[in-house]
Amino acid sequence: MNCLEYRRLLASDPRRESAAMQAHRRECSGCAAHHARALGFELALKRSLSVPLPDGLAERILLAQTTAERGNRGRSRRRLGWIAAAAVLLAVIGLGSYQLRLFSALPEQLITHLGHEPESLLTRAALPEKDVLQRFTQRGVRLAGPLPAGISYAQPCPVGLLPSVHMVMPEPEGPVTVFFLPSHQERRGDYSRGSMRVRAVPMAGGTLALVAADDGRFDALESSWRRSLEGEAEVAAGSR
Amino acid sequence: MRVSSRQRQFDALVRAHSGDLYRYAYWLCGDSALAQDLTQEAFLRAWRSLDSLRETDAAKAWLITILRREHARLYERKSFDTTDISELELDDRDLLTPEQLGEDSIVRAAMLQLEPKYREPLLLQVLGGFSCEEIASELGLGAAAVMTQLFRARQKLKSLLGGERSEASA
């Protein structure tokens, strides 16, 4: 390495000397002096470039960052708040509409329930009497008289929020669906909903409801079920 | 209040490097207030992408890169007044001898007269402590080109300072 090369390399990076540069400097007093002057210049340069720092620089940066961060979090929280409020509102609307359906008038609830169990109308074979009685027992109802004959379907079902015994009786005019709602008192009435006829009769502390496309058998079935639910004496006394 | 590890890392980063970053920003733009803004903006950007910082040793170079980009962005947005040499601030004067004060003032003025292509690698080397290879990587240049720029930067600076006078008095 010659002096020119040494000084060129030194000027490009005075603080980093390669082994070859160090070897040259040890043997060349001119370059050793040049090296000392170069380091002095670097020292002065660094000192001059080290302008004073503004007071509290780091603290102000951290303050700006934490303030911005809190603002972002606040915005995120507000956004989450709106989302939660919207979710609650949707839930309320959803629950409300469900509740409306649950508390709608009994004829609508009965017809809606029929739509949920279309299979109830498929069979015509009569169920064993003990199976039907068991459904009544499940609902806490003790019959006072004999069951009407020919019940092809019997299940303990909720109609809306009301417990019931849901039955089907395949009559010659078409199937009649019979509900007994033991804990619900409905006023007597005959209703028409589309092609369906509904009769509600207060009976035995609950309500008997008959649902069918043809109501020709309603009177006869009402009498039969009154005998079953209230017994001969009640019927004789004319509890209607 | 519980401080997250991310926040602690950022605190440490600010306390360790805000001084170097401010000085680098100052010599990029020549204005103290603007340098503070640049430094703050660079750190706020650093906070947002803190997860991309994997190695502690790379923190300074990472921050310098962010600061340089921020400076470039700022430069695109608005034009700045050129710095008047007479407006250069000199604080903590009590700590320096009159000779040193005079010397620093002259060196600073000369530094601001250097073209950015010479000033920037010199700043990275003197203030940042980066090697020629690291500067080359930061500036997207070849190592040989950086060495040439550094050589010329010192030559020009010495020339502005009066050649041998400054070297001898340093």
mmCIF file of C-alpha atoms in Angstrom:
data_model
loop_
_atom_site.group_PDB
_atom_site.id
_atom_site.type_symbol
_atom_site.label_atom_id
_atom_site.label_comp_id
_atom_site.label_asym_id
_atom_site.label_seq_id
_atom_site.Cartn_x
_atom_site.Cartn_y
_atom_site.Cartn_z
ATOM 1 C CA MET A 1 0.000 0.000 0.000
ATOM 2 C CA ASN A 2 1.374 3.408 -0.907
ATOM 3 C CA CYS A 3 0.715 6.733 0.811
ATOM 4 C CA LEU A 4 -1.842 7.919 -1.779
ATOM 5 C CA GLU A 5 -3.893 4.791 -1.445
ATOM 6 C CA TYR A 6 -3.667 4.928 2.358
ATOM 7 C CA ARG A 7 -4.855 8.549 2.487
ATOM 8 C CA ARG A 8 -7.676 7.927 0.022
ATOM 9 C CA LEU A 9 -8.958 5.030 2.103
ATOM 10 C CA LEU A 10 -8.500 6.965 5.322
ATOM 11 C CA ALA A 11 -10.525 9.897 3.987
ATOM 12 C CA SER A 12 -13.410 7.625 3.126
ATOM 13 C CA ASP A 13 -13.567 6.083 6.606
ATOM 14 C CA PRO A 14 -11.058 7.433 9.136
ATOM 15 C CA ARG A 15 -12.283 5.264 12.037
ATOM 16 C CA ARG A 16 -11.867 1.974 10.296
ATOM 17 C CA GLU A 17 -8.377 0.980 9.364
ATOM 18 C CA SER A 18 -7.749 -2.337 7.707
ATOM 19 C CA ALA A 19 -4.726 -4.447 8.720
ATOM 20 C CA ALA A 20 -2.923 -3.336 5.557
ATOM 21 C CA MET A 21 -3.576 0.310 6.409
ATOM 22 C CA GLN A 22 -2.308 -0.162 9.952
ATOM 23 C CA ALA A 23 0.831 -1.835 8.651
ATOM 24 C CA HIS A 24 1.493 1.048 6.295
ATOM 25 C CA ARG A 25 0.901 3.662 8.994
ATOM 26 C CA ARG A 26 3.400 1.978 11.340
ATOM 27 C CA GLU A 27 6.068 2.217 8.676
ATOM 28 C CA CYS A 28 5.242 5.709 7.357
ATOM 29 C CA SER A 29 5.644 8.650 9.725
ATOM 30 C CA GLY A 30 3.971 11.042 7.221
ATOM 31 C CA CYS A 31 0.837 8.915 7.063
ATOM 32 C CA ALA A 32 0.911 8.401 10.845
ATOM 33 C CA ALA A 33 0.792 12.185 11.284
ATOM 34 C CA HIS A 34 -1.910 12.411 8.641
ATOM 35 C CA HIS A 35 -3.893 9.746 10.512
ATOM 36 C CA ALA A 36 -3.632 11.713 13.743
ATOM 37 C CA ARG A 37 -4.831 14.884 12.014
ATOM 38 C CA ALA A 38 -7.667 12.977 10.341
ATOM 39 C CA LEU A 39 -8.878 11.624 13.680
ATOM 40 C CA GLY A 40 -8.705 15.100 15.150
ATOM 41 C CA PHE A 41 -10.777 16.402 12.278
ATOM 42 C CA GLU A 42 -13.300 13.616 12.789
ATOM 43 C CA LEU A 43 -13.550 14.442 16.464
ATOM 44 C CA ALA A 44 -14.140 18.120 15.723
ATOM 45 C CA LEU A 45 -16.623 17.209 12.997
ATOM 46 C CA LYS A 46 -18.591 14.926 15.270
ATOM 47 C CA ARG A 47 -18.665 17.518 18.018
ATOM 48 C CA SER A 48 -19.884 20.159 15.565
ATOM 49 C CA LEU A 49 -22.543 17.915 14.115
ATOM 50 C CA SER A 50 -23.803 16.975 17.562
ATOM 51 C CA VAL A 51 -26.223 19.871 17.773
ATOM 52 C CA PRO A 52 -27.899 20.272 21.159
ATOM 53 C CA LEU A 53 -31.020 18.191 21.658
ATOM 54 C CA PRO A 54 -34.290 19.978 22.382
ATOM 55 C CA ASP A 55 -35.381 19.606 26.004
ATOM 56 C CA GLY A 56 -37.754 16.712 26.591
ATOM 57 C CA LEU A 57 -37.457 15.384 23.037
ATOM 58 C CA ALA A 58 -37.995 11.731 23.982
ATOM 59 C CA GLU A 59 -40.834 12.596 26.371
ATOM 60 C CA ARG A 60 -42.644 14.620 23.723
ATOM 61 C CA ILE A 61 -42.342 11.787 21.219
ATOM 62 C CA LEU A 62 -43.715 9.322 23.767
ATOM 63 C CA LEU A 63 -46.508 11.709 24.685
ATOM 64 C CA ALA A 64 -47.504 12.070 21.028
ATOM 65 C CA GLN A 65 -47.402 8.313 20.546
ATOM 66 C CA THR A 66 -49.397 7.419 23.681
ATOM 67 C CA THR A 67 -51.941 10.163 22.940
ATOM 68 C CA ALA A 68 -52.394 8.913 19.372
ATOM 69 C CA GLU A 69 -52.647 5.351 20.653
ATOM 70 C CA ARG A 70 -55.312 6.241 23.205
ATOM 71 C CA GLY A 71 -57.214 8.079 20.489
ATOM 72 C CA ASN A 72 -57.053 5.000 18.278
ATOM 73 C CA ARG A 73 -58.190 2.785 21.143
ATOM 74 C CA GLY A 74 -61.032 5.184 21.896
ATOM 75 C CA ARG A 75 -62.119 5.058 18.273
ATOM 76 C CA SER A 76 -61.867 1.256 18.305
ATOM 77 C CA ARG A 77 -63.877 1.093 21.524
ATOM 78 C CA ARG A 78 -66.514 3.426 20.092
ATOM 79 C CA ARG A 79 -66.663 1.301 16.938
ATOM 80 C CA LEU A 80 -67.042 -1.836 19.058
ATOM 81 C CA GLY A 81 -69.693 -0.043 21.094
ATOM 82 C CA TRP A 82 -71.696 0.716 17.972
ATOM 83 C CA ILE A 83 -71.335 -2.866 16.778
ATOM 84 C CA ALA A 84 -72.476 -4.174 20.175
ATOM 85 C CA ALA A 85 -75.421 -1.751 20.206
ATOM 86 C CA ALA A 86 -76.406 -2.845 16.700
ATOM 87 C CA ALA A 87 -76.137 -6.504 17.748
ATOM 88 C CA VAL A 88 -78.289 -5.888 20.826
ATOM 89 C CA LEU A 89 -80.837 -4.036 18.694
ATOM 90 C CA LEU A 90 -80.973 -6.884 16.203
ATOM 91 C CA ALA A 91 -81.329 -9.389 19.045
ATOM 92 C CA VAL A 92 -84.156 -7.352 20.561
ATOM 93 C CA ILE A 93 -85.911 -7.101 17.208
ATOM 94 C CA GLY A 94 -85.392 -10.822 16.595
ATOM 95 C CA LEU A 95 -86.563 -11.804 20.049
ATOM 96 C CA GLY A 96 -89.451 -9.379 19.792
ATOM 97 C CA SER A 97 -90.688 -10.868 16.552
ATOM 98 C CA TYR A 98 -90.272 -14.367 18.019
ATOM 99 C CA GLN A 99 -92.174 -13.315 21.125
ATOM 100 C CA LEU A 100 -94.894 -11.780 19.005
ATOM 101 C CA ARG A 101 -95.263 -15.124 17.330
ATOM 102 C CA LEU A 102 -95.330 -16.872 20.719
ATOM 103 C CA PHE A 103 -97.990 -14.537 22.063
ATOM 104 C CA SER A 104 -100.087 -14.236 18.939
ATOM 105 C CA ALA A 105 -103.733 -15.345 19.150
ATOM 106 C CA LEU A 106 -104.294 -19.019 19.947
ATOM 107 C CA PRO A 107 -105.875 -19.979 16.562
ATOM 108 C CA GLU A 108 -102.769 -18.674 14.736
ATOM 109 C CA GLN A 109 -100.478 -20.485 17.133
ATOM 110 C CA LEU A 110 -102.346 -23.753 16.639
ATOM 111 C CA ILE A 111 -102.230 -23.516 12.851
ATOM 112 C CA THR A 112 -98.540 -22.545 12.964
ATOM 113 C CA HIS A 113 -97.875 -25.577 15.121
ATOM 114 C CA LEU A 114 -99.666 -27.844 12.652
ATOM 115 C CA GLY A 115 -97.248 -26.647 9.993
ATOM 116 C CA HIS A 116 -94.358 -27.757 12.228
ATOM 117 C CA GLU A 117 -95.659 -31.319 12.522
ATOM 118 C CA PRO A 118 -97.151 -32.276 9.125
ATOM 119 C CA GLU A 119 -96.314 -35.921 9.819
ATOM 120 C CA SER A 120 -99.046 -35.956 12.446
ATOM 121 C CA LEU A 121 -101.655 -36.157 9.640
ATOM 122 C CA LEU A 122 -100.051 -39.056 7.793
ATOM 123 C CA THR A 123 -101.217 -42.011 9.862
ATOM 124 C CA ARG A 124 -104.777 -43.195 10.265
ATOM 125 C CA ALA A 125 -104.229 -46.237 12.504
ATOM 126 C CA ALA A 126 -105.450 -45.741 16.046
ATOM 127 C CA LEU A 127 -102.826 -45.559 18.777
ATOM 128 C CA PRO A 128 -103.093 -47.891 21.794
ATOM 129 C CA GLU A 129 -105.117 -46.119 24.461
ATOM 130 C CA LYS A 130 -102.346 -46.424 27.026
ATOM 131 C CA ASP A 131 -100.012 -44.395 24.765
ATOM 132 C CA VAL A 132 -102.510 -41.554 24.581
ATOM 133 C CA LEU A 133 -103.139 -41.664 28.311
ATOM 134 C CA GLN A 134 -99.419 -41.502 28.916
ATOM 135 C CA ARG A 135 -99.266 -38.169 27.006
ATOM 136 C CA PHE A 136 -101.953 -36.762 29.264
ATOM 137 C CA THR A 137 -100.128 -38.037 32.306
ATOM 138 C CA GLN A 138 -96.964 -36.295 31.062
ATOM 139 C CA ARG A 139 -98.921 -33.046 31.066
ATOM 140 C CA GLY A 140 -100.270 -33.731 34.558
ATOM 141 C CA VAL A 141 -103.823 -34.348 33.347
ATOM 142 C CA ARG A 142 -106.026 -37.108 34.711
ATOM 143 C CA LEU A 143 -108.945 -38.005 32.500
ATOM 144 C CA ALA A 144 -112.380 -38.250 34.132
ATOM 145 C CA GLY A 145 -113.925 -40.466 31.467
ATOM 146 C CA PRO A 146 -113.093 -42.772 28.560
ATOM 147 C CA LEU A 147 -110.970 -41.554 25.697
ATOM 148 C CA PRO A 148 -112.720 -40.892 22.368
ATOM 149 C CA ALA A 149 -111.890 -43.684 19.959
ATOM 150 C CA GLY A 150 -109.602 -43.442 16.938
ATOM 151 C CA ILE A 151 -106.753 -41.194 18.040
ATOM 152 C CA SER A 152 -103.975 -41.764 15.517
ATOM 153 C CA TYR A 153 -101.374 -39.335 16.861
ATOM 154 C CA ALA A 154 -100.572 -38.045 20.342
ATOM 155 C CA GLN A 155 -97.574 -35.994 21.470
ATOM 156 C CA PRO A 156 -96.912 -33.626 24.327
ATOM 157 C CA CYS A 157 -96.135 -30.419 22.397
ATOM 158 C CA PRO A 158 -95.629 -26.776 23.250
ATOM 159 C CA VAL A 159 -97.905 -24.481 21.290
ATOM 160 C CA GLY A 160 -96.061 -21.190 21.457
ATOM 161 C CA LEU A 161 -95.303 -21.032 25.163
ATOM 162 C CA LEU A 162 -98.274 -23.207 26.142
ATOM 163 C CA PRO A 163 -97.900 -26.887 26.999
ATOM 164 C CA SER A 164 -100.416 -29.110 25.255
ATOM 165 C CA VAL A 165 -101.321 -32.637 24.307
ATOM 166 C CA HIS A 166 -101.409 -32.647 20.524
ATOM 167 C CA MET A 167 -103.627 -35.356 18.946
ATOM 168 C CA VAL A 168 -105.113 -36.227 15.589
ATOM 169 C CA MET A 169 -108.423 -37.989 14.957
ATOM 170 C CA PRO A 170 -108.939 -39.205 11.370
ATOM 171 C CA GLU A 171 -112.652 -38.507 10.873
ATOM 172 C CA PRO A 172 -114.627 -39.362 7.704
ATOM 173 C CA GLU A 173 -114.670 -35.643 6.687
ATOM 174 C CA GLY A 174 -110.939 -35.395 7.121
ATOM 175 C CA PRO A 175 -108.517 -35.362 10.018
ATOM 176 C CA VAL A 176 -109.312 -33.226 13.026
ATOM 177 C CA THR A 177 -106.412 -32.061 15.136
ATOM 178 C CA VAL A 178 -107.198 -31.868 18.818
ATOM 179 C CA PHE A 179 -105.190 -29.911 21.342
ATOM 180 C CA PHE A 180 -105.707 -29.914 25.056
ATOM 181 C CA LEU A 181 -103.934 -27.037 26.771
ATOM 182 C CA PRO A 182 -104.202 -27.878 30.470
ATOM 183 C CA SER A 183 -102.932 -24.630 31.966
ATOM 184 C CA HIS A 184 -104.511 -22.172 29.583
ATOM 185 C CA GLN A 185 -107.986 -20.674 29.771
ATOM 186 C CA GLU A 186 -109.269 -19.450 26.444
ATOM 187 C CA ARG A 187 -112.731 -17.980 25.801
ATOM 188 C CA ARG A 188 -115.054 -20.146 23.784
ATOM 189 C CA GLY A 189 -115.034 -19.252 20.107
ATOM 190 C CA ASP A 190 -115.111 -20.472 16.534
ATOM 191 C CA TYR A 191 -112.531 -19.032 14.202
ATOM 192 C CA SER A 192 -111.697 -19.196 10.551
ATOM 193 C CA ARG A 193 -108.112 -18.842 9.324
ATOM 194 C CA GLY A 194 -107.803 -19.298 5.590
ATOM 195 C CA SER A 195 -109.099 -22.761 4.770
ATOM 196 C CA MET A 196 -108.861 -23.889 8.398
ATOM 197 C CA ARG A 197 -111.514 -23.844 11.087
ATOM 198 C CA VAL A 198 -110.620 -23.578 14.747
ATOM 199 C CA ARG A 199 -112.795 -24.042 17.815
ATOM 200 C CA ALA A 200 -111.587 -23.215 21.309
ATOM 201 C CA VAL A 201 -113.586 -24.458 24.314
ATOM 202 C CA PRO A 202 -112.725 -23.918 27.966
ATOM 203 C CA MET A 203 -112.739 -27.339 29.557
ATOM 204 C CA ALA A 204 -111.497 -29.135 32.679
ATOM 205 C CA GLY A 205 -109.482 -26.169 33.908
ATOM 206 C CA GLY A 206 -107.800 -25.832 30.489
ATOM 207 C CA THR A 207 -108.792 -25.385 26.875
ATOM 208 C CA LEU A 208 -109.760 -27.903 24.242
ATOM 209 C CA ALA A 209 -109.032 -26.782 20.709
ATOM 210 C CA LEU A 210 -110.164 -28.446 17.507
ATOM 211 C CA VAL A 211 -108.525 -27.627 14.185
ATOM 212 C CA ALA A 212 -109.676 -28.965 10.803
ATOM 213 C CA ALA A 213 -110.523 -27.977 7.273
ATOM 214 C CA ASP A 214 -114.095 -29.141 7.895
ATOM 215 C CA ASP A 215 -115.814 -28.343 11.205
ATOM 216 C CA GLY A 216 -118.716 -30.745 10.668
ATOM 217 C CA ARG A 217 -117.477 -33.042 13.464
ATOM 218 C CA PHE A 218 -116.611 -30.349 15.965
ATOM 219 C CA ASP A 219 -119.818 -30.547 18.010
ATOM 220 C CA ALA A 220 -119.643 -34.317 18.345
ATOM 221 C CA LEU A 221 -115.956 -34.277 19.200
ATOM 222 C CA GLU A 222 -116.450 -31.485 21.734
ATOM 223 C CA SER A 223 -119.011 -33.625 23.542
ATOM 224 C CA SER A 224 -116.784 -36.701 23.427
ATOM 225 C CA TRP A 225 -113.812 -34.825 24.835
ATOM 226 C CA ARG A 226 -115.897 -33.174 27.534
ATOM 227 C CA ARG A 227 -116.904 -36.638 28.696
ATOM 228 C CA SER A 228 -113.293 -37.702 28.723
ATOM 229 C CA LEU A 229 -111.945 -34.640 30.462
ATOM 230 C CA GLU A 230 -114.795 -33.711 32.800
ATOM 231 C CA GLY A 231 -116.787 -36.934 33.139
ATOM 232 C CA GLU A 232 -120.484 -37.744 32.710
ATOM 233 C CA ALA A 233 -121.622 -35.694 35.704
ATOM 234 C CA GLU A 234 -120.091 -32.486 34.416
ATOM 235 C CA VAL A 235 -121.606 -32.986 30.997
ATOM 236 C CA ALA A 236 -124.953 -33.717 32.534
ATOM 237 C CA ALA A 237 -124.717 -30.517 34.594
ATOM 238 C CA GLY A 238 -124.080 -28.625 31.350
ATOM 239 C CA SER A 239 -120.841 -27.037 32.176
ATOM 240 C CA ARG A 240 -120.656 -25.238 28.769
ATOM 241 C CA MET B 1 -51.682 0.848 34.571
ATOM 242 C CA ARG B 2 -50.043 -2.183 32.991
ATOM 243 C CA VAL B 3 -47.603 -1.329 30.199
ATOM 244 C CA SER B 4 -47.437 -3.739 27.294
ATOM 245 C CA SER B 5 -44.119 -5.224 26.177
ATOM 246 C CA ARG B 6 -44.648 -3.497 22.837
ATOM 247 C CA GLN B 7 -44.918 -0.140 24.594
ATOM 248 C CA ARG B 8 -41.838 -0.880 26.706
ATOM 249 C CA GLN B 9 -39.894 -1.761 23.558
ATOM 250 C CA PHE B 10 -40.987 1.480 21.951
ATOM 251 C CA ASP B 11 -40.043 3.516 25.047
ATOM 252 C CA ALA B 12 -36.580 1.992 24.979
ATOM 253 C CA LEU B 13 -36.279 2.678 21.279
ATOM 254 C CA VAL B 14 -37.211 6.337 21.709
ATOM 255 C CA ARG B 15 -34.870 6.856 24.634
ATOM 256 C CA ALA B 16 -31.973 5.114 22.909
ATOM 257 C CA HIS B 17 -32.255 6.664 19.449
ATOM 258 C CA SER B 18 -34.300 9.876 19.504
ATOM 259 C CA GLY B 19 -31.156 11.998 19.951
ATOM 260 C CA ASP B 20 -29.335 10.470 16.988
ATOM 261 C CA LEU B 21 -32.450 10.637 14.873
ATOM 262 C CA TYR B 22 -33.094 14.272 15.720
ATOM 263 C CA ARG B 23 -29.507 15.238 14.852
ATOM 264 C CA TYR B 24 -29.677 13.318 11.622
ATOM 265 C CA ALA B 25 -32.992 15.033 10.806
ATOM 266 C CA TYR B 26 -31.511 18.398 11.715
ATOM 267 C CA TRP B 27 -28.678 17.977 9.261
ATOM 268 C CA LEU B 28 -31.054 16.735 6.589
ATOM 269 C CA CYS B 29 -33.323 19.772 6.780
ATOM 270 C CA GLY B 30 -31.238 22.372 8.645
ATOM 271 C CA ASP B 31 -34.141 23.416 10.863
ATOM 272 C CA SER B 32 -34.621 22.511 14.514
ATOM 273 C CA ALA B 33 -38.434 22.675 14.610
ATOM 274 C CA LEU B 34 -38.757 20.722 11.390
ATOM 275 C CA ALA B 35 -36.216 18.198 12.623
ATOM 276 C CA GLN B 36 -38.321 17.647 15.760
ATOM 277 C CA ASP B 37 -41.438 17.112 13.643
ATOM 278 C CA LEU B 38 -39.589 14.712 11.387
ATOM 279 C CA THR B 39 -38.231 12.774 14.335
ATOM 280 C CA GLN B 40 -41.646 12.527 15.936
ATOM 281 C CA GLU B 41 -43.327 11.448 12.703
ATOM 282 C CA ALA B 42 -40.621 8.858 12.100
ATOM 283 C CA PHE B 43 -41.145 7.390 15.572
ATOM 284 C CA LEU B 44 -44.933 7.349 15.143
ATOM 285 C CA ARG B 45 -44.465 5.414 11.920
ATOM 286 C CA ALA B 46 -41.998 3.151 13.712
ATOM 287 C CA TRP B 47 -44.630 2.468 16.382
ATOM 288 C CA ARG B 48 -47.172 1.437 13.774
ATOM 289 C CA SER B 49 -44.755 -1.033 12.192
ATOM 290 C CA LEU B 50 -42.869 -2.021 15.327
ATOM 291 C CA ASP B 51 -43.619 -5.689 14.745
ATOM 292 C CA SER B 52 -41.408 -5.649 11.647
ATOM 293 C CA LEU B 53 -38.350 -4.854 13.789
ATOM 294 C CA ARG B 54 -36.816 -8.236 14.577
ATOM 295 C CA GLU B 55 -33.247 -7.453 15.675
ATOM 296 C CA THR B 56 -32.141 -4.919 18.237
ATOM 297 C CA ASP B 57 -28.911 -4.271 16.340
ATOM 298 C CA ALA B 58 -30.879 -3.249 13.282
ATOM 299 C CA ALA B 59 -33.006 -0.715 15.164
ATOM 300 C CA LYS B 60 -30.947 2.368 14.383
ATOM 301 C CA ALA B 61 -30.635 1.647 10.663
ATOM 302 C CA TRP B 62 -34.366 0.826 10.577
ATOM 303 C CA LEU B 63 -35.245 4.139 12.208
ATOM 304 C CA ILE B 64 -32.878 6.055 9.923
ATOM 305 C CA THR B 65 -34.577 4.490 6.902
ATOM 306 C CA ILE B 66 -37.984 5.537 8.215
ATOM 307 C CA LEU B 67 -36.707 9.046 8.901
ATOM 308 C CA ARG B 68 -35.204 9.407 5.438
ATOM 309 C CA ARG B 69 -38.499 8.316 3.848
ATOM 310 C CA GLU B 70 -40.389 10.711 6.069
ATOM 311 C CA HIS B 71 -38.039 13.489 5.053
ATOM 312 C CA ALA B 72 -38.492 12.651 1.380
ATOM 313 C CA ARG B 73 -42.270 12.684 1.841
ATOM 314 C CA LEU B 74 -42.146 16.015 3.594
ATOM 315 C CA TYR B 75 -39.965 17.394 0.871
ATOM 316 C CA GLU B 76 -42.504 16.280 -1.727
ATOM 317 C CA ARG B 77 -45.288 18.035 0.127
ATOM 318 C CA LYS B 78 -43.717 21.448 0.665
ATOM 319 C CA SER B 79 -40.683 23.475 -0.149
ATOM 320 C CA PHE B 80 -38.515 24.836 2.598
ATOM 321 C CA ASP B 81 -36.690 28.057 3.006
ATOM 322 C CA THR B 82 -32.968 27.705 2.748
ATOM 323 C CA THR B 83 -31.223 28.001 6.074
ATOM 324 C CA ASP B 84 -29.423 31.218 6.728
ATOM 325 C CA ILE B 85 -26.037 30.532 8.292
ATOM 326 C CA SER B 86 -26.534 33.382 10.736
ATOM 327 C CA GLU B 87 -29.657 31.645 12.112
ATOM 328 C CA LEU B 88 -27.814 28.539 13.210
ATOM 329 C CA GLU B 89 -28.498 27.804 16.834
ATOM 330 C CA LEU B 90 -25.709 27.182 19.280
ATOM 331 C CA ASP B 91 -26.795 26.040 22.716
ATOM 332 C CA ASP B 92 -24.837 24.950 25.777
ATOM 333 C CA ARG B 93 -22.255 27.538 24.970
ATOM 334 C CA ASP B 94 -20.910 27.573 28.506
ATOM 335 C CA LEU B 95 -19.457 24.114 27.993
ATOM 336 C CA LEU B 96 -17.323 25.147 25.048
ATOM 337 C CA THR B 97 -14.284 27.360 24.741
ATOM 338 C CA PRO B 98 -14.567 30.437 22.507
ATOM 339 C CA GLU B 99 -12.315 28.698 20.002
ATOM 340 C CA GLN B 100 -14.514 25.673 19.950
ATOM 341 C CA LEU B 101 -17.622 27.806 19.593
ATOM 342 C CA GLY B 102 -16.142 29.541 16.612
ATOM 343 C CA GLU B 103 -14.961 26.251 15.183
ATOM 344 C CA ASP B 104 -18.377 24.538 15.560
ATOM 345 C CA SER B 105 -20.178 27.472 14.023
ATOM 346 C CA ILE B 106 -17.889 27.393 10.997
ATOM 347 C CA VAL B 107 -18.063 23.616 10.615
ATOM 348 C CA ARG B 108 -21.871 23.659 10.857
ATOM 349 C CA ALA B 109 -22.152 26.384 8.287
ATOM 350 C CA ALA B 110 -19.802 24.494 5.972
ATOM 351 C CA MET B 111 -21.757 21.292 6.525
ATOM 352 C CA LEU B 112 -24.972 22.947 5.382
ATOM 353 C CA GLN B 113 -23.240 24.090 2.235
ATOM 354 C CA LEU B 114 -22.338 20.554 1.255
ATOM 355 C CA GLU B 115 -24.520 19.051 -1.434
ATOM 356 C CA PRO B 116 -26.972 16.483 -0.017
ATOM 357 C CA LYS B 117 -25.304 13.641 -1.929
ATOM 358 C CA TYR B 118 -22.103 14.306 0.047
ATOM 359 C CA ARG B 119 -23.693 15.425 3.284
ATOM 360 C CA GLU B 120 -25.945 12.414 3.742
ATOM 361 C CA PRO B 121 -23.323 9.637 3.653
ATOM 362 C CA LEU B 122 -21.074 11.750 5.846
ATOM 363 C CA LEU B 123 -23.872 12.150 8.413
ATOM 364 C CA LEU B 124 -24.575 8.437 8.360
ATOM 365 C CA GLN B 125 -20.904 7.741 9.007
ATOM 366 C CA VAL B 126 -20.090 10.420 11.576
ATOM 367 C CA LEU B 127 -23.385 10.584 13.478
ATOM 368 C CA GLY B 128 -24.766 7.145 12.715
ATOM 369 C CA GLY B 129 -21.487 5.250 13.016
ATOM 370 C CA PHE B 130 -22.361 3.173 9.950
ATOM 371 C CA SER B 131 -19.743 1.456 7.791
ATOM 372 C CA CYS B 132 -19.382 2.156 4.070
ATOM 373 C CA GLU B 133 -21.248 -1.064 3.290
ATOM 374 C CA GLU B 134 -24.113 -0.158 5.622
ATOM 375 C CA ILE B 135 -24.346 3.327 4.126
ATOM 376 C CA ALA B 136 -24.324 1.827 0.650
ATOM 377 C CA SER B 137 -27.191 -0.437 1.649
ATOM 378 C CA GLU B 138 -29.140 2.431 3.192
ATOM 379 C CA LEU B 139 -28.679 4.751 0.226
ATOM 380 C CA GLY B 140 -29.037 2.048 -2.392
ATOM 381 C CA LEU B 141 -25.582 2.652 -3.809
ATOM 382 C CA GLY B 142 -22.484 0.579 -4.364
ATOM 383 C CA ALA B 143 -19.829 0.505 -1.620
ATOM 384 C CA ALA B 144 -17.203 1.976 -3.975
ATOM 385 C CA ALA B 145 -19.496 4.875 -4.863
ATOM 386 C CA VAL B 146 -20.116 5.564 -1.189
ATOM 387 C CA MET B 147 -16.380 5.547 -0.458
ATOM 388 C CA THR B 148 -15.844 8.047 -3.246
ATOM 389 C CA GLN B 149 -18.644 10.274 -1.945
ATOM 390 C CA LEU B 150 -17.226 10.159 1.571
ATOM 391 C CA PHE B 151 -13.760 10.991 0.316
ATOM 392 C CA ARG B 152 -15.094 13.915 -1.686
ATOM 393 C CA ALA B 153 -17.360 15.053 1.157
ATOM 394 C CA ARG B 154 -14.363 15.439 3.458
ATOM 395 C CA GLN B 155 -12.305 17.108 0.767
ATOM 396 C CA LYS B 156 -15.075 19.613 0.072
ATOM 397 C CA LEU B 157 -15.677 20.221 3.746
ATOM 398 C CA LYS B 158 -12.019 20.859 4.354
ATOM 399 C CA SER B 159 -11.938 23.114 1.351
ATOM 400 C CA LEU B 160 -14.894 25.101 2.722
ATOM 401 C CA LEU B 161 -13.195 25.288 6.107
ATOM 402 C CA GLY B 162 -9.978 26.608 4.632
ATOM 403 C CA GLY B 163 -8.093 23.424 3.945
ATOM 404 C CA GLU B 164 -5.218 22.604 6.199
ATOM 405 C CA ARG B 165 -6.186 25.246 8.747
ATOM 406 C CA SER B 166 -9.118 23.275 10.034
ATOM 407 C CA GLU B 167 -7.312 19.987 9.922
ATOM 408 C CA ALA B 168 -4.401 21.363 11.891
ATOM 409 C CA SER B 169 -6.544 23.109 14.451
ATOM 410 C CA ALA B 170 -8.846 20.157 15.028
#
